[in-house]
Amino acid sequence: MSHEILRKADAAAFDYQALRASFSWDAARARLAGLPGGAGLNIAHEAVDRHLAEGRGAKVALRWLRTDGGSAEFSYAELAALSNAFANALGALGVARGERLFLLLGRVPPLY
């Protein structure tokens, strides 16, 4: 799947009406990888794990622009490692697979 980068300078020339008219939920669903073995759909898999599995682990997945003007970048591999560490910490606290968990965070990378 190709990923187009849209820069601010391109935004004015972007034809939102044409994109909206041609949009199809069926086509959007077809672009999703789904869980291995057809086991359903998981947003974490779509956002991180599949990119890691497809060899994009070193690519920037998240660029965070801080309010103080600084920035930080996270690769797919880094996000996967952080996500796994968090899942392991939750497991150590007794949170089991399938249980609901709610977090309230500011706009910081761990939110994503």
mmCIF file with all atom_site columns, C-alpha atoms in Angstrom:
data_model
loop_
_atom_site.group_PDB
_atom_site.id
_atom_site.type_symbol
_atom_site.label_atom_id
_atom_site.label_alt_id
_atom_site.label_comp_id
_atom_site.label_asym_id
_atom_site.label_entity_id
_atom_site.label_seq_id
_atom_site.pdbx_PDB_ins_code
_atom_site.Cartn_x
_atom_site.Cartn_y
_atom_site.Cartn_z
_atom_site.occupancy
_atom_site.B_iso_or_equiv
_atom_site.pdbx_formal_charge
_atom_site.auth_seq_id
_atom_site.auth_comp_id
_atom_site.auth_asym_id
_atom_site.auth_atom_id
_atom_site.pdbx_PDB_model_num
ATOM 1   C CA . MET A 1 1   ? 0.000   0.000   0.000  1.00 0.00 ? 1   MET A CA 1
ATOM 2   C CA . SER A 1 2   ? 1.413   3.404   -0.859 1.00 0.00 ? 2   SER A CA 1
ATOM 3   C CA . HIS A 1 3   ? 1.253   6.220   1.657  1.00 0.00 ? 3   HIS A CA 1
ATOM 4   C CA . GLU A 1 4   ? 1.020   9.758   0.300  1.00 0.00 ? 4   GLU A CA 1
ATOM 5   C CA . ILE A 1 5   ? 2.485   12.573  2.348  1.00 0.00 ? 5   ILE A CA 1
ATOM 6   C CA . LEU A 1 6   ? 0.327   15.702  2.328  1.00 0.00 ? 6   LEU A CA 1
ATOM 7   C CA . ARG A 1 7   ? 2.195   18.887  3.160  1.00 0.00 ? 7   ARG A CA 1
ATOM 8   C CA . LYS A 1 8   ? 0.622   22.214  4.112  1.00 0.00 ? 8   LYS A CA 1
ATOM 9   C CA . ALA A 1 9   ? 1.472   23.677  0.707  1.00 0.00 ? 9   ALA A CA 1
ATOM 10  C CA . ASP A 1 10  ? -0.484  20.838  -0.934 1.00 0.00 ? 10  ASP A CA 1
ATOM 11  C CA . ALA A 1 11  ? -3.581  21.276  1.236  1.00 0.00 ? 11  ALA A CA 1
ATOM 12  C CA . ALA A 1 12  ? -5.004  24.182  -0.774 1.00 0.00 ? 12  ALA A CA 1
ATOM 13  C CA . ALA A 1 13  ? -4.805  22.133  -3.985 1.00 0.00 ? 13  ALA A CA 1
ATOM 14  C CA . PHE A 1 14  ? -6.318  19.023  -2.381 1.00 0.00 ? 14  PHE A CA 1
ATOM 15  C CA . ASP A 1 15  ? -9.775  18.311  -3.801 1.00 0.00 ? 15  ASP A CA 1
ATOM 16  C CA . TYR A 1 16  ? -11.812 17.301  -0.741 1.00 0.00 ? 16  TYR A CA 1
ATOM 17  C CA . GLN A 1 17  ? -15.088 17.257  -2.674 1.00 0.00 ? 17  GLN A CA 1
ATOM 18  C CA . ALA A 1 18  ? -13.756 14.751  -5.198 1.00 0.00 ? 18  ALA A CA 1
ATOM 19  C CA . LEU A 1 19  ? -12.342 12.572  -2.430 1.00 0.00 ? 19  LEU A CA 1
ATOM 20  C CA . ARG A 1 20  ? -15.624 12.716  -0.552 1.00 0.00 ? 20  ARG A CA 1
ATOM 21  C CA . ALA A 1 21  ? -17.591 11.810  -3.677 1.00 0.00 ? 21  ALA A CA 1
ATOM 22  C CA . SER A 1 22  ? -15.343 8.832   -4.425 1.00 0.00 ? 22  SER A CA 1
ATOM 23  C CA . PHE A 1 23  ? -15.119 7.558   -0.819 1.00 0.00 ? 23  PHE A CA 1
ATOM 24  C CA . SER A 1 24  ? -16.378 4.058   -0.130 1.00 0.00 ? 24  SER A CA 1
ATOM 25  C CA . TRP A 1 25  ? -16.515 2.294   3.235  1.00 0.00 ? 25  TRP A CA 1
ATOM 26  C CA . ASP A 1 26  ? -16.029 -1.035  1.432  1.00 0.00 ? 26  ASP A CA 1
ATOM 27  C CA . ALA A 1 27  ? -12.803 0.249   -0.153 1.00 0.00 ? 27  ALA A CA 1
ATOM 28  C CA . ALA A 1 28  ? -11.639 1.628   3.212  1.00 0.00 ? 28  ALA A CA 1
ATOM 29  C CA . ARG A 1 29  ? -12.291 -1.756  4.893  1.00 0.00 ? 29  ARG A CA 1
ATOM 30  C CA . ALA A 1 30  ? -10.391 -3.534  2.133  1.00 0.00 ? 30  ALA A CA 1
ATOM 31  C CA . ARG A 1 31  ? -7.266  -1.507  2.997  1.00 0.00 ? 31  ARG A CA 1
ATOM 32  C CA . LEU A 1 32  ? -7.270  -2.861  6.570  1.00 0.00 ? 32  LEU A CA 1
ATOM 33  C CA . ALA A 1 33  ? -5.044  -5.856  7.236  1.00 0.00 ? 33  ALA A CA 1
ATOM 34  C CA . GLY A 1 34  ? -7.132  -7.419  9.999  1.00 0.00 ? 34  GLY A CA 1
ATOM 35  C CA . LEU A 1 35  ? -5.645  -9.680  12.636 1.00 0.00 ? 35  LEU A CA 1
ATOM 36  C CA . PRO A 1 36  ? -3.461  -12.586 11.531 1.00 0.00 ? 36  PRO A CA 1
ATOM 37  C CA . GLY A 1 37  ? -5.509  -15.644 10.637 1.00 0.00 ? 37  GLY A CA 1
ATOM 38  C CA . GLY A 1 38  ? -8.636  -13.567 10.027 1.00 0.00 ? 38  GLY A CA 1
ATOM 39  C CA . ALA A 1 39  ? -9.262  -13.283 13.779 1.00 0.00 ? 39  ALA A CA 1
ATOM 40  C CA . GLY A 1 40  ? -11.033 -9.922  13.519 1.00 0.00 ? 40  GLY A CA 1
ATOM 41  C CA . LEU A 1 41  ? -9.953  -6.303  13.660 1.00 0.00 ? 41  LEU A CA 1
ATOM 42  C CA . ASN A 1 42  ? -7.832  -4.545  16.279 1.00 0.00 ? 42  ASN A CA 1
ATOM 43  C CA . ILE A 1 43  ? -6.864  -0.876  15.971 1.00 0.00 ? 43  ILE A CA 1
ATOM 44  C CA . ALA A 1 44  ? -3.471  -1.421  17.662 1.00 0.00 ? 44  ALA A CA 1
ATOM 45  C CA . HIS A 1 45  ? -2.643  -4.058  15.064 1.00 0.00 ? 45  HIS A CA 1
ATOM 46  C CA . GLU A 1 46  ? -3.691  -1.726  12.233 1.00 0.00 ? 46  GLU A CA 1
ATOM 47  C CA . ALA A 1 47  ? -1.838  1.289   13.650 1.00 0.00 ? 47  ALA A CA 1
ATOM 48  C CA . VAL A 1 48  ? 1.422   -0.362  14.720 1.00 0.00 ? 48  VAL A CA 1
ATOM 49  C CA . ASP A 1 49  ? 1.838   -4.140  14.544 1.00 0.00 ? 49  ASP A CA 1
ATOM 50  C CA . ARG A 1 50  ? 1.103   -4.648  10.854 1.00 0.00 ? 50  ARG A CA 1
ATOM 51  C CA . HIS A 1 51  ? 3.595   -1.934  9.869  1.00 0.00 ? 51  HIS A CA 1
ATOM 52  C CA . LEU A 1 52  ? 6.211   -3.628  12.013 1.00 0.00 ? 52  LEU A CA 1
ATOM 53  C CA . ALA A 1 53  ? 5.406   -7.010  10.427 1.00 0.00 ? 53  ALA A CA 1
ATOM 54  C CA . GLU A 1 54  ? 5.618   -5.465  6.930  1.00 0.00 ? 54  GLU A CA 1
ATOM 55  C CA . GLY A 1 55  ? 9.185   -4.227  7.542  1.00 0.00 ? 55  GLY A CA 1
ATOM 56  C CA . ARG A 1 56  ? 8.472   -0.605  8.401  1.00 0.00 ? 56  ARG A CA 1
ATOM 57  C CA . GLY A 1 57  ? 9.709   -0.826  12.019 1.00 0.00 ? 57  GLY A CA 1
ATOM 58  C CA . ALA A 1 58  ? 12.354  1.880   11.575 1.00 0.00 ? 58  ALA A CA 1
ATOM 59  C CA . LYS A 1 59  ? 9.974   4.371   9.896  1.00 0.00 ? 59  LYS A CA 1
ATOM 60  C CA . VAL A 1 60  ? 8.557   7.287   11.868 1.00 0.00 ? 60  VAL A CA 1
ATOM 61  C CA . ALA A 1 61  ? 5.066   6.399   13.070 1.00 0.00 ? 61  ALA A CA 1
ATOM 62  C CA . LEU A 1 62  ? 4.372   9.353   15.351 1.00 0.00 ? 62  LEU A CA 1
ATOM 63  C CA . ARG A 1 63  ? 5.839   12.832  15.370 1.00 0.00 ? 63  ARG A CA 1
ATOM 64  C CA . TRP A 1 64  ? 4.986   14.776  18.511 1.00 0.00 ? 64  TRP A CA 1
ATOM 65  C CA . LEU A 1 65  ? 5.184   18.573  18.444 1.00 0.00 ? 65  LEU A CA 1
ATOM 66  C CA . ARG A 1 66  ? 5.390   19.783  22.028 1.00 0.00 ? 66  ARG A CA 1
ATOM 67  C CA . THR A 1 67  ? 3.826   23.014  23.230 1.00 0.00 ? 67  THR A CA 1
ATOM 68  C CA . ASP A 1 68  ? 7.297   24.345  24.129 1.00 0.00 ? 68  ASP A CA 1
ATOM 69  C CA . GLY A 1 69  ? 8.366   24.084  20.468 1.00 0.00 ? 69  GLY A CA 1
ATOM 70  C CA . GLY A 1 70  ? 10.330  20.860  20.852 1.00 0.00 ? 70  GLY A CA 1
ATOM 71  C CA . SER A 1 71  ? 9.499   17.612  19.131 1.00 0.00 ? 71  SER A CA 1
ATOM 72  C CA . ALA A 1 72  ? 10.011  13.878  19.400 1.00 0.00 ? 72  ALA A CA 1
ATOM 73  C CA . GLU A 1 73  ? 9.661   11.053  16.894 1.00 0.00 ? 73  GLU A CA 1
ATOM 74  C CA . PHE A 1 74  ? 8.682   7.447   17.552 1.00 0.00 ? 74  PHE A CA 1
ATOM 75  C CA . SER A 1 75  ? 9.202   4.599   15.104 1.00 0.00 ? 75  SER A CA 1
ATOM 76  C CA . TYR A 1 76  ? 6.769   1.713   14.680 1.00 0.00 ? 76  TYR A CA 1
ATOM 77  C CA . ALA A 1 77  ? 9.279   -0.515  16.495 1.00 0.00 ? 77  ALA A CA 1
ATOM 78  C CA . GLU A 1 78  ? 9.500   1.932   19.416 1.00 0.00 ? 78  GLU A CA 1
ATOM 79  C CA . LEU A 1 79  ? 5.705   2.192   19.657 1.00 0.00 ? 79  LEU A CA 1
ATOM 80  C CA . ALA A 1 80  ? 5.402   -1.598  19.626 1.00 0.00 ? 80  ALA A CA 1
ATOM 81  C CA . ALA A 1 81  ? 7.994   -1.925  22.402 1.00 0.00 ? 81  ALA A CA 1
ATOM 82  C CA . LEU A 1 82  ? 6.287   0.763   24.506 1.00 0.00 ? 82  LEU A CA 1
ATOM 83  C CA . SER A 1 83  ? 2.876   -0.808  23.932 1.00 0.00 ? 83  SER A CA 1
ATOM 84  C CA . ASN A 1 84  ? 4.150   -4.259  24.920 1.00 0.00 ? 84  ASN A CA 1
ATOM 85  C CA . ALA A 1 85  ? 5.814   -2.866  28.053 1.00 0.00 ? 85  ALA A CA 1
ATOM 86  C CA . PHE A 1 86  ? 2.548   -1.168  29.044 1.00 0.00 ? 86  PHE A CA 1
ATOM 87  C CA . ALA A 1 87  ? 0.560   -4.368  28.404 1.00 0.00 ? 87  ALA A CA 1
ATOM 88  C CA . ASN A 1 88  ? 3.022   -6.310  30.566 1.00 0.00 ? 88  ASN A CA 1
ATOM 89  C CA . ALA A 1 89  ? 2.698   -3.716  33.354 1.00 0.00 ? 89  ALA A CA 1
ATOM 90  C CA . LEU A 1 90  ? -1.101  -3.989  33.211 1.00 0.00 ? 90  LEU A CA 1
ATOM 91  C CA . GLY A 1 91  ? -0.841  -7.784  33.331 1.00 0.00 ? 91  GLY A CA 1
ATOM 92  C CA . ALA A 1 92  ? 1.398   -7.540  36.399 1.00 0.00 ? 92  ALA A CA 1
ATOM 93  C CA . LEU A 1 93  ? -1.357  -5.451  38.023 1.00 0.00 ? 93  LEU A CA 1
ATOM 94  C CA . GLY A 1 94  ? -3.896  -8.191  37.328 1.00 0.00 ? 94  GLY A CA 1
ATOM 95  C CA . VAL A 1 95  ? -5.609  -6.673  34.289 1.00 0.00 ? 95  VAL A CA 1
ATOM 96  C CA . ALA A 1 96  ? -6.585  -9.590  32.033 1.00 0.00 ? 96  ALA A CA 1
ATOM 97  C CA . ARG A 1 97  ? -7.154  -9.803  28.284 1.00 0.00 ? 97  ARG A CA 1
ATOM 98  C CA . GLY A 1 98  ? -10.621 -8.603  27.350 1.00 0.00 ? 98  GLY A CA 1
ATOM 99  C CA . GLU A 1 99  ? -11.133 -6.418  30.405 1.00 0.00 ? 99  GLU A CA 1
ATOM 100 C CA . ARG A 1 100 ? -12.003 -2.771  29.858 1.00 0.00 ? 100 ARG A CA 1
ATOM 101 C CA . LEU A 1 101 ? -9.579  -0.119  30.927 1.00 0.00 ? 101 LEU A CA 1
ATOM 102 C CA . PHE A 1 102 ? -10.092 3.638   30.794 1.00 0.00 ? 102 PHE A CA 1
ATOM 103 C CA . LEU A 1 103 ? -7.269  6.187   30.835 1.00 0.00 ? 103 LEU A CA 1
ATOM 104 C CA . LEU A 1 104 ? -7.410  9.950   30.968 1.00 0.00 ? 104 LEU A CA 1
ATOM 105 C CA . LEU A 1 105 ? -4.265  11.557  29.608 1.00 0.00 ? 105 LEU A CA 1
ATOM 106 C CA . GLY A 1 106 ? -3.288  14.888  28.158 1.00 0.00 ? 106 GLY A CA 1
ATOM 107 C CA . ARG A 1 107 ? -2.038  15.149  24.582 1.00 0.00 ? 107 ARG A CA 1
ATOM 108 C CA . VAL A 1 108 ? 1.207   13.282  25.164 1.00 0.00 ? 108 VAL A CA 1
ATOM 109 C CA . PRO A 1 109 ? 2.683   10.343  23.216 1.00 0.00 ? 109 PRO A CA 1
ATOM 110 C CA . PRO A 1 110 ? 1.516   7.685   25.720 1.00 0.00 ? 110 PRO A CA 1
ATOM 111 C CA . LEU A 1 111 ? -2.050  8.654   24.822 1.00 0.00 ? 111 LEU A CA 1
ATOM 112 C CA . TYR A 1 112 ? -1.473  7.363   21.327 1.00 0.00 ? 112 TYR A CA 1
#
